[in-house]
Every structure is written in structure tokens, then in C-alpha cells.
């Protein structure tokens, strides 16, 4: 599969995570998510759900909604650009250790019988949001495999896809945690796998699917980029920049959540 | 066409846009442009021509010139590095809405009969700047298509090419404009298409050609990169960085200018 | 060769350059290097050896060591992550003009007869660091050729690989130097070739191999990234960022050092 085909394969699964103040408000995009199960379940990053709660608290109002893309069309018969169907969602479970969270849509498109996309019968045109389930792969990831990230960074009104290689399939995050059956205070190392990707991502990409471009299968969830700093001789203090390396949570941690809540 | 071949295909069409103070001055590069018509017409970004005027006003002297690359050679018989032939140019028309501008060379290489590149006859070597017309494509652009940007960023003395995918073929910029035949103050939305590219560009790339690597055809003009910001917990204020997403003006807006001024 | 295969081809040759305070100390990574000759010779960037001396002077203790990766394994029988074998090294020769330096390992793995990697005989598992010599290529480099950089940036515990194209095969750095047989003060231009790469690199990548992904042959040494700046209208001062363009020293300058010190 080439990159354009892989993007089209994943596209229906990708949703915006927005905070909407009221019914008339378009809302602000706080991250990205993707459909993982026909029960109306969406996977995203846990810091996206945490940020959503903080924003709702700050606003004193608002709710978490999903923005489902309506296909771009350059008419005739109609021209559509950057339009979204909106559906409410609730947080089902969060995993702060691995930065993944599961949402459930209030109105499940997979059980609504509503068509996905654009249908034209005679002169009548029916336009519905795109939706579809992501495919997953638990085949081992190799350094250098070509991958892509799709999502809604930088408040852009259209789906954004960036791509590159796996920079390291062996990123790790080791935390000391309480031993399950040990005395209080006895800790053991808890290793959380992660991948590093040579892919440019930005605020808003969090929670989006990271997928192999060879077959469009999702291997992880985009959660962060590494910030680096450098010092110029001509400047008094170092400057910070996006290193170009992004952090990917392996999909297995997300599927653990799904397996506990899918019918 | 692989990337090296696509670069060699586009290379003769790319020129520097410089401000030169006087005949002996090498000038400062303010952007990039490319030959679009045998009448000696060059396309660039409108903010490059605007910046040129501002710089000339600030200097109180100077003129807009084109720097045409002379082929790099590692002798024998000669060694040439980062050399340019210079020709004066004037602004023909500017389109501030879409950030494109058209220039005309005072001395048109396409009608001079001068050869392009390096010729050796016996022991005599003739060296002339490279020049050639860009090819264009108005075939629809798809998310994920592989593209490249060539130009003269960061005051580098050699042609620089960066590449990647179309991040979104559906960027849009909507402005409210006066309705053509409406009463004063009645505005209508004016949508300007743009593409976002997953390609690293920098100051000086503006006005350069963005082309498909599959066949070397130009699909747009490089005009900007998106600046993003992020906040570190350890720092009092957010930092800004190049997001890695660059803005491409579709070639149709440039060809509109060409069609009004070519013979 | 695809990118994953090219990485695996180069992987055994890549080492960390660390400053270790004492035998129990893990040390801090200051850069990357790679095995270039069976005499136990490692090539790196000269500013890495200079930085190492400065850090040792600041610490008042410490020595330069090489970190050789032990293969990552996800058991059974054993699980290994981000582990390294350590061997002392000394600086053999430095070339400040071209920013390359040659090191020699105190304990040469190529003459130790020790196996490289993981061997299992029955239930016995032997684990040794990976080591192997890099392959080189002096075939001319073309703009747009696909290349990769492997190394240890940003204190990451695993090998990091980023990739992209040659942005320019004709970067040059011209310095005025004393003419060899001329009177004192008579200078001549001294041109040092360099390449620019469209590859994201970061502090710690310095000294690492830059190689063709088509065959895994090393064409240069990673030494720097270009810093760029931009001004936002809303901000009082410009911000600095990693331009995405990195500087590569052609391998010929490194091989000059090797040829003077290999048996």
C-alpha cells in the first residue's frame, strides 16, 4: 500500500476530540482519537481526556464531543470543506501509566444503520460523516519501518498526515511501583514499552493512530514529541525546539482497555 | 522518477531572488523563484517581492536580480562551486490574496541563444548558467503524495532540496471580501485553496517550486511554514518552533498570472 | 536494501561516546562513533573529543569510554533492554578543520575472539556486545539520495535512526589559510566539502555514521544541525529552532585519519 492509499484506509477511523461549550458552539480541538470497536469505542491519549476535564472546569461548562469528518467535495453537485458531524462521548477508562484512554460515543454510528460518506441517487445527494474501524497489528515493530500519523494538530480544519520511520522500537520508560503482594514500600521496576518515531507531530496530534504505511494497520497511539534544547554562543540562554522525535504508545496497551469494555 | 532524478529535472528552472546594491555587490538572497514561460517570466511568492521593495527602500539603493546557478564541477578542466549568473528583473504583477507574484527578466535567456550549462570543445570550456522551464501539473493532489521543495534557504550557497508528503490537500484560507456587484460593505466568503506539506522549509525557500517526485511536475509555490508553540513545565513562557508543516499555494493561482502576461 | 535492513547492517558498528567518572558510574553520553578498522579504531566528530576533555576537566575526574550495545531481547530465556558493554578508549588524532577524530579502544573486540551478540547452546545463553566494522563508499553523492543517521541523541537509551534525503551534495566551507610555501601572511582559500542532509538530528548524534539506505555504506560523519531563526509579529524578539538541515562531513576526511594509524 502506498502512503496515499494507507491514509485513505485509516481516514474513516480518525476523529477529533473537542470541547464544546453549548449546542451552537463549534468547540476547540484538544486532540485526536480513532474508532477501535463497533460498540462505539474510541481510543485516545489519557492526557487528552485529562486536558478536556481541566478545560471544562476552567470554562465552567462544556462537554467532550467527537468530530467526525464529512468527506471533502469539490462540487458539483455540492462543495464541502472541513465539515464535521458531532457526537457526544464519555470517558470509559483511563490508563495514566501508559497514557491511553477509552471513550464511548453516546450515539453509536456503527449501530445507527446510517451510511458513511456521500451517496448520490439521481439528483439527491446524501452526506454523512465518514466512520470505520481501525485495523490493528501486533506484529513486532522494527527500527526503520515506514509509518504515518494522522490527526488534527495546530487547529487545522483538515486531517493532517505526517510520516517517516520508526526511530527506535525499543524506547522504554521504567518506573518503580509497589510490588503487588509485597510489604508496603517494596517496589519493583515496571517497564512500559514505547516507540520513538522520526515523524513530525504537534499539539493536537495526541491520541491519533500511528500506522504502518505498508498495510494501514495501527501499531500505536501518538502521545508526545520530545523537546530538545541547544545553546548558541551568541545567546545568553539555550533555546528549546521540537526534536522531530515523537513518542508512540504500543497499541497493546490500548487494546487492553478495549478488551475490558467491548461486548 | 526517483528523487535525485526529479531534482535534476527541476534544477535548471530554479533561481535565487536577490537584492543587489550595485554591480560589484553579490547581493542578499531574499527568496526563490522558477522559470515558468519562455518569455523570460519567473514565478515567486508575493511576500518575496514585497520584502524586496522594503529592503531596497531601507538600503536607499539596490535592485531585484535573479541568481541563475552555474553547474557545480569538480575539475579538471575546471572546478566550480556555488557560482551564479546574475540578471536583472522587474515585477510584472502581484497577487497578495494568494501570495504569488510574476517577474520578467531584463535579459531573457530563452531568447538569447546562449547555451545552458557546460560545453567542452577540444580544450575550450564554455560555462553558462543553467536555465530551463518548469513543467506543471493540474492533476488533483492527494494526501500523502511524495513531493519535494527546492530553493535557497538560510543563505546556503547551493541549491537545497527537502522532501516529504502532502500533509493535507485540503488546507483552506477563507477571507470575507466585498461582493463584486453588491452594495458597499456586503461581503462574501472568498476561499483560497492551499496545501499543507510534511516538508522542512526555512526562510529563503519562499517562492520556490513544490513538485511531485514521481515526474518532476510543479504543483505549487512554497510560501511559509507553520509556527507552533509549546509550554514546558520548567519554563515561565512557551517556546516557538517550526512545526515541520509548510504551506503550499496551488500552481493554478500562479498560472493565472502567467496567462495574463505571456505572449 | 530497505531502511530496516540498512539499520541492521550498520547497527553493530555504532558506539556511544561516554564520559565515565569511575568504574561504577554509568557515564554520560556525549556523542556517537563507529568502528572503522579491525585495529580497534573508532571514528567520531572532533568536537565530541573536545567536549569530552572539557567535561573531564570540569568533573576533575573521568575517562572516555565506548558504549557497545548489547542486543535487545524479549525473553525467554532472558530479557535485555538498552544495555551496553563498556570499553576504555584514547584519542589517536583529531582534525579540527574537518571536525573528525580517531579513537582507539584499549580492549580491541576484533582481536579478542569474543563472539558478538547472543548465543544459546542448550540452556546456556552467552550475551556479548554487538560489534562490527562499517562499510564505506566513496561513490559521488547526489542531491536527493536517501540516507540515514544512527546514534544516541537526547540521552535516549536505545539506538535512534532518522532518515531522509541529501539536501545538497555541494555544501562548502571556505577558510583562508596560510599558503604552504608562501611568505607569512599570504593566505589561500581552503575549501572543505560538506553535505547538507534533510534529516532530523539532535545533540548526541554528533560523530555518528551517515549511510546510504540502498546498501548501508557510510558516506559521512554527522557533525551538526543548522539553527535558523524567525520573527513573529506578536513577539518582541526572534525565536531560534532546528532547521531540519544537518551537516555531514564526507567520509574521505575520516578515512584520511584511518590510513595514517591503521596497521
PDB file of C-alpha atoms in Angstrom, chain A residues 2-5 7-8 11 72-74 80-82 153-154 156-164 199-203 225 227 240-242, chain B residues 142-146 164-172 191-193 196 198 226-230 232 234-235 239-245:
ATOM      1  CA  UNK A   2       1.447   3.422  -0.831  1.00  0.00           C
ATOM      2  CA  UNK A   3       1.086   6.349   1.587  1.00  0.00           C
ATOM      3  CA  UNK A   4      -1.975   7.934  -0.108  1.00  0.00           C
ATOM      4  CA  UNK A   5      -3.792   4.573  -0.005  1.00  0.00           C
ATOM      5  CA  UNK A   7      -4.177   7.379   4.578  1.00  0.00           C
ATOM      6  CA  UNK A   8      -7.475   6.660   2.812  1.00  0.00           C
ATOM      7  CA  UNK A  11      -9.145   8.126   7.351  1.00  0.00           C
ATOM      8  CA  UNK A  72     -14.305  16.957   1.201  1.00  0.00           C
ATOM      9  CA  UNK A  73     -16.073  17.512  -2.084  1.00  0.00           C
ATOM     10  CA  UNK A  74     -15.375  19.922  -4.879  1.00  0.00           C
ATOM     11  CA  UNK A  80     -17.807  20.612   1.201  1.00  0.00           C
ATOM     12  CA  UNK A  81     -14.665  21.611   3.043  1.00  0.00           C
ATOM     13  CA  UNK A  82     -13.564  20.797   6.560  1.00  0.00           C
ATOM     14  CA  UNK A 153      -2.781  19.262  15.057  1.00  0.00           C
ATOM     15  CA  UNK A 154      -2.472  23.054  15.302  1.00  0.00           C
ATOM     16  CA  UNK A 156      -6.048  22.829  11.289  1.00  0.00           C
ATOM     17  CA  UNK A 157      -9.526  22.270   9.853  1.00  0.00           C
ATOM     18  CA  UNK A 158      -8.487  19.256   7.737  1.00  0.00           C
ATOM     19  CA  UNK A 159      -6.946  15.868   8.541  1.00  0.00           C
ATOM     20  CA  UNK A 160      -3.151  16.179   8.667  1.00  0.00           C
ATOM     21  CA  UNK A 161      -0.840  13.247   7.946  1.00  0.00           C
ATOM     22  CA  UNK A 162       2.903  13.173   8.556  1.00  0.00           C
ATOM     23  CA  UNK A 163       5.152  10.183   8.040  1.00  0.00           C
ATOM     24  CA  UNK A 164       8.629   8.731   8.476  1.00  0.00           C
ATOM     25  CA  UNK A 199       7.771  11.806  12.369  1.00  0.00           C
ATOM     26  CA  UNK A 200       6.878  15.482  12.863  1.00  0.00           C
ATOM     27  CA  UNK A 201       3.924  15.799  15.247  1.00  0.00           C
ATOM     28  CA  UNK A 202       2.432  18.791  17.031  1.00  0.00           C
ATOM     29  CA  UNK A 203      -0.069  19.705  19.742  1.00  0.00           C
ATOM     30  CA  UNK A 225       7.091  14.807  20.897  1.00  0.00           C
ATOM     31  CA  UNK A 227      11.568  18.611  23.285  1.00  0.00           C
ATOM     32  CA  UNK A 240      14.011  24.830  23.063  1.00  0.00           C
ATOM     33  CA  UNK A 241      12.692  23.143  19.955  1.00  0.00           C
ATOM     34  CA  UNK A 242      10.743  20.121  18.716  1.00  0.00           C
TER      35      UNK A 242
ATOM     36  CA  UNK B 142      -3.784  13.601  -2.871  1.00  0.00           C
ATOM     37  CA  UNK B 143      -2.936  13.423   0.825  1.00  0.00           C
ATOM     38  CA  UNK B 144       0.337  11.537   1.167  1.00  0.00           C
ATOM     39  CA  UNK B 145       1.723  12.129  -2.332  1.00  0.00           C
ATOM     40  CA  UNK B 146       5.502  12.436  -2.273  1.00  0.00           C
ATOM     41  CA  UNK B 164       8.120  14.503   2.201  1.00  0.00           C
ATOM     42  CA  UNK B 165       4.405  14.004   1.758  1.00  0.00           C
ATOM     43  CA  UNK B 166       1.340  16.150   1.226  1.00  0.00           C
ATOM     44  CA  UNK B 167       0.095  16.528   4.824  1.00  0.00           C
ATOM     45  CA  UNK B 168      -3.277  17.810   3.616  1.00  0.00           C
ATOM     46  CA  UNK B 169      -4.556  18.572   0.134  1.00  0.00           C
ATOM     47  CA  UNK B 170      -7.433  20.475   1.731  1.00  0.00           C
ATOM     48  CA  UNK B 171      -5.957  23.401   3.564  1.00  0.00           C
ATOM     49  CA  UNK B 172      -8.160  26.432   3.115  1.00  0.00           C
ATOM     50  CA  UNK B 191     -11.981  30.620  -0.215  1.00  0.00           C
ATOM     51  CA  UNK B 192      -8.335  30.299  -1.210  1.00  0.00           C
ATOM     52  CA  UNK B 193      -7.155  26.720  -1.558  1.00  0.00           C
ATOM     53  CA  UNK B 196      -0.012  21.684   3.763  1.00  0.00           C
ATOM     54  CA  UNK B 198       5.155  17.490   5.616  1.00  0.00           C
ATOM     55  CA  UNK B 226       3.513  26.959  10.278  1.00  0.00           C
ATOM     56  CA  UNK B 227       4.941  28.139  13.587  1.00  0.00           C
ATOM     57  CA  UNK B 228       3.790  26.207  16.652  1.00  0.00           C
ATOM     58  CA  UNK B 229       4.317  26.742  20.360  1.00  0.00           C
ATOM     59  CA  UNK B 230       4.559  24.517  23.392  1.00  0.00           C
ATOM     60  CA  UNK B 232       7.407  23.275  29.318  1.00  0.00           C
ATOM     61  CA  UNK B 234      10.095  24.039  33.877  1.00  0.00           C
ATOM     62  CA  UNK B 235       9.870  27.285  31.892  1.00  0.00           C
ATOM     63  CA  UNK B 239       8.623  28.443  23.219  1.00  0.00           C
ATOM     64  CA  UNK B 240       8.021  28.715  19.477  1.00  0.00           C
ATOM     65  CA  UNK B 241       9.288  26.330  16.844  1.00  0.00           C
ATOM     66  CA  UNK B 242       8.933  25.354  13.203  1.00  0.00           C
ATOM     67  CA  UNK B 243       6.106  22.765  13.207  1.00  0.00           C
ATOM     68  CA  UNK B 244       7.502  20.983  10.158  1.00  0.00           C
ATOM     69  CA  UNK B 245       4.280  21.740   8.271  1.00  0.00           C
TER      70      UNK B 245
END
